Amino acid sequence: MVQTVAQQRRMVQARAGLGIMPDVGFLDTHETLTYDVLIVPGGVVTDALRQTALLDWLRMMHATTRYTASICTGAFLLAQAGVLRQTATTHWEDLADLRAAYPQLTVRDDVRWVQDGVNERVYSSAGISAGIDLSLHLVAQLLGAEWADKTARQMDYLGDWQSNKEK
């Protein structure tokens, strides 16, 4: 099952005004949420970096997931939460800011996605299409390369998800 999670179950405004209704609000529920894969999206994360409830939730969820991954500037949130600790990447426009904010990280600009060196369950990816590549890699990790290929085919995805090098 796939779920969209936010702090509260109310409409969230994404970029360009796109409204997203989360399936679950982690402040609203007393249920124990568990996920195989936690994907933290990016965007403008300036305010989110100061939300201790969110950062605490990310740490707590990461402790129970098989894989935790970030897309684009979601890497800042995982780094701020202490989940991403050694190797990372992010959108090309934000590489310098990630290096400056988290000097302990080796920030790579030559890959589409990277596995954190400290914790092999943690990944970060560059932009949106790199996030698709990473997602297909995680499908392969969980279910095998055949399922990842089938998923890419179903999406009519023409990217070379098996190659992790920047084009």
mmCIF file of C-alpha atoms in Angstrom, residues 43-106:
data_model
loop_
_atom_site.group_PDB
_atom_site.id
_atom_site.type_symbol
_atom_site.label_atom_id
_atom_site.label_comp_id
_atom_site.label_asym_id
_atom_site.label_seq_id
_atom_site.Cartn_x
_atom_site.Cartn_y
_atom_site.Cartn_z
ATOM 1 C CA GLY A 43 10.890 21.264 -2.893
ATOM 2 C CA VAL A 44 11.270 24.339 -0.726
ATOM 3 C CA VAL A 45 12.133 22.783 2.637
ATOM 4 C CA THR A 46 13.251 25.886 4.556
ATOM 5 C CA ASP A 47 10.320 25.854 7.002
ATOM 6 C CA ALA A 48 10.304 22.070 7.331
ATOM 7 C CA LEU A 49 13.941 22.091 8.493
ATOM 8 C CA ARG A 50 12.802 23.909 11.653
ATOM 9 C CA GLN A 51 9.880 21.619 12.473
ATOM 10 C CA THR A 52 11.123 19.432 15.305
ATOM 11 C CA ALA A 53 8.006 17.226 15.221
ATOM 12 C CA LEU A 54 8.720 16.386 11.579
ATOM 13 C CA LEU A 55 12.410 15.719 12.205
ATOM 14 C CA ASP A 56 11.580 13.527 15.221
ATOM 15 C CA TRP A 57 9.024 11.634 13.114
ATOM 16 C CA LEU A 58 11.575 11.084 10.326
ATOM 17 C CA ARG A 59 14.073 9.634 12.823
ATOM 18 C CA MET A 60 11.410 7.419 14.386
ATOM 19 C CA MET A 61 10.124 6.152 11.034
ATOM 20 C CA HIS A 62 13.617 5.538 9.694
ATOM 21 C CA ALA A 63 14.300 3.241 12.648
ATOM 22 C CA THR A 64 11.577 0.884 11.377
ATOM 23 C CA THR A 65 11.846 1.111 7.565
ATOM 24 C CA ARG A 66 13.741 -1.207 5.261
ATOM 25 C CA TYR A 67 14.787 1.793 3.166
ATOM 26 C CA THR A 68 14.656 5.551 3.668
ATOM 27 C CA ALA A 69 15.192 7.743 0.613
ATOM 28 C CA SER A 70 15.062 11.379 -0.374
ATOM 29 C CA ILE A 71 14.227 12.986 -3.671
ATOM 30 C CA CYS A 72 15.856 16.302 -4.537
ATOM 31 C CA THR A 73 16.056 18.654 -1.542
ATOM 32 C CA GLY A 74 14.489 16.040 0.723
ATOM 33 C CA ALA A 75 18.174 15.262 1.425
ATOM 34 C CA PHE A 76 18.298 18.391 3.599
ATOM 35 C CA LEU A 77 15.516 16.971 5.790
ATOM 36 C CA LEU A 78 17.217 13.589 6.170
ATOM 37 C CA ALA A 79 20.528 15.298 6.971
ATOM 38 C CA GLN A 80 18.886 17.641 9.493
ATOM 39 C CA ALA A 81 17.204 14.652 11.147
ATOM 40 C CA GLY A 82 20.568 12.875 11.395
ATOM 41 C CA VAL A 83 19.438 10.039 9.126
ATOM 42 C CA LEU A 84 21.691 10.946 6.194
ATOM 43 C CA ARG A 85 25.190 11.012 7.657
ATOM 44 C CA GLN A 86 27.981 10.397 5.169
ATOM 45 C CA THR A 87 27.243 10.455 1.425
ATOM 46 C CA ALA A 88 24.480 12.357 -0.355
ATOM 47 C CA THR A 89 23.301 14.071 -3.496
ATOM 48 C CA THR A 90 20.536 16.510 -4.326
ATOM 49 C CA HIS A 91 19.278 18.669 -7.179
ATOM 50 C CA TRP A 92 22.143 20.333 -9.055
ATOM 51 C CA GLU A 93 20.979 23.812 -8.015
ATOM 52 C CA ASP A 94 21.244 22.876 -4.331
ATOM 53 C CA LEU A 95 24.537 20.947 -4.189
ATOM 54 C CA ALA A 96 26.563 23.886 -2.846
ATOM 55 C CA ASP A 97 23.943 24.652 -0.185
ATOM 56 C CA LEU A 98 23.905 21.008 0.965
ATOM 57 C CA ARG A 99 27.706 21.018 1.210
ATOM 58 C CA ALA A 100 27.677 24.277 3.176
ATOM 59 C CA ALA A 101 24.884 23.279 5.563
ATOM 60 C CA TYR A 102 26.194 19.756 6.257
ATOM 61 C CA PRO A 103 29.986 19.777 5.885
ATOM 62 C CA GLN A 104 30.227 16.264 7.337
ATOM 63 C CA LEU A 105 28.551 14.914 4.169
ATOM 64 C CA THR A 106 30.389 13.965 1.033
#
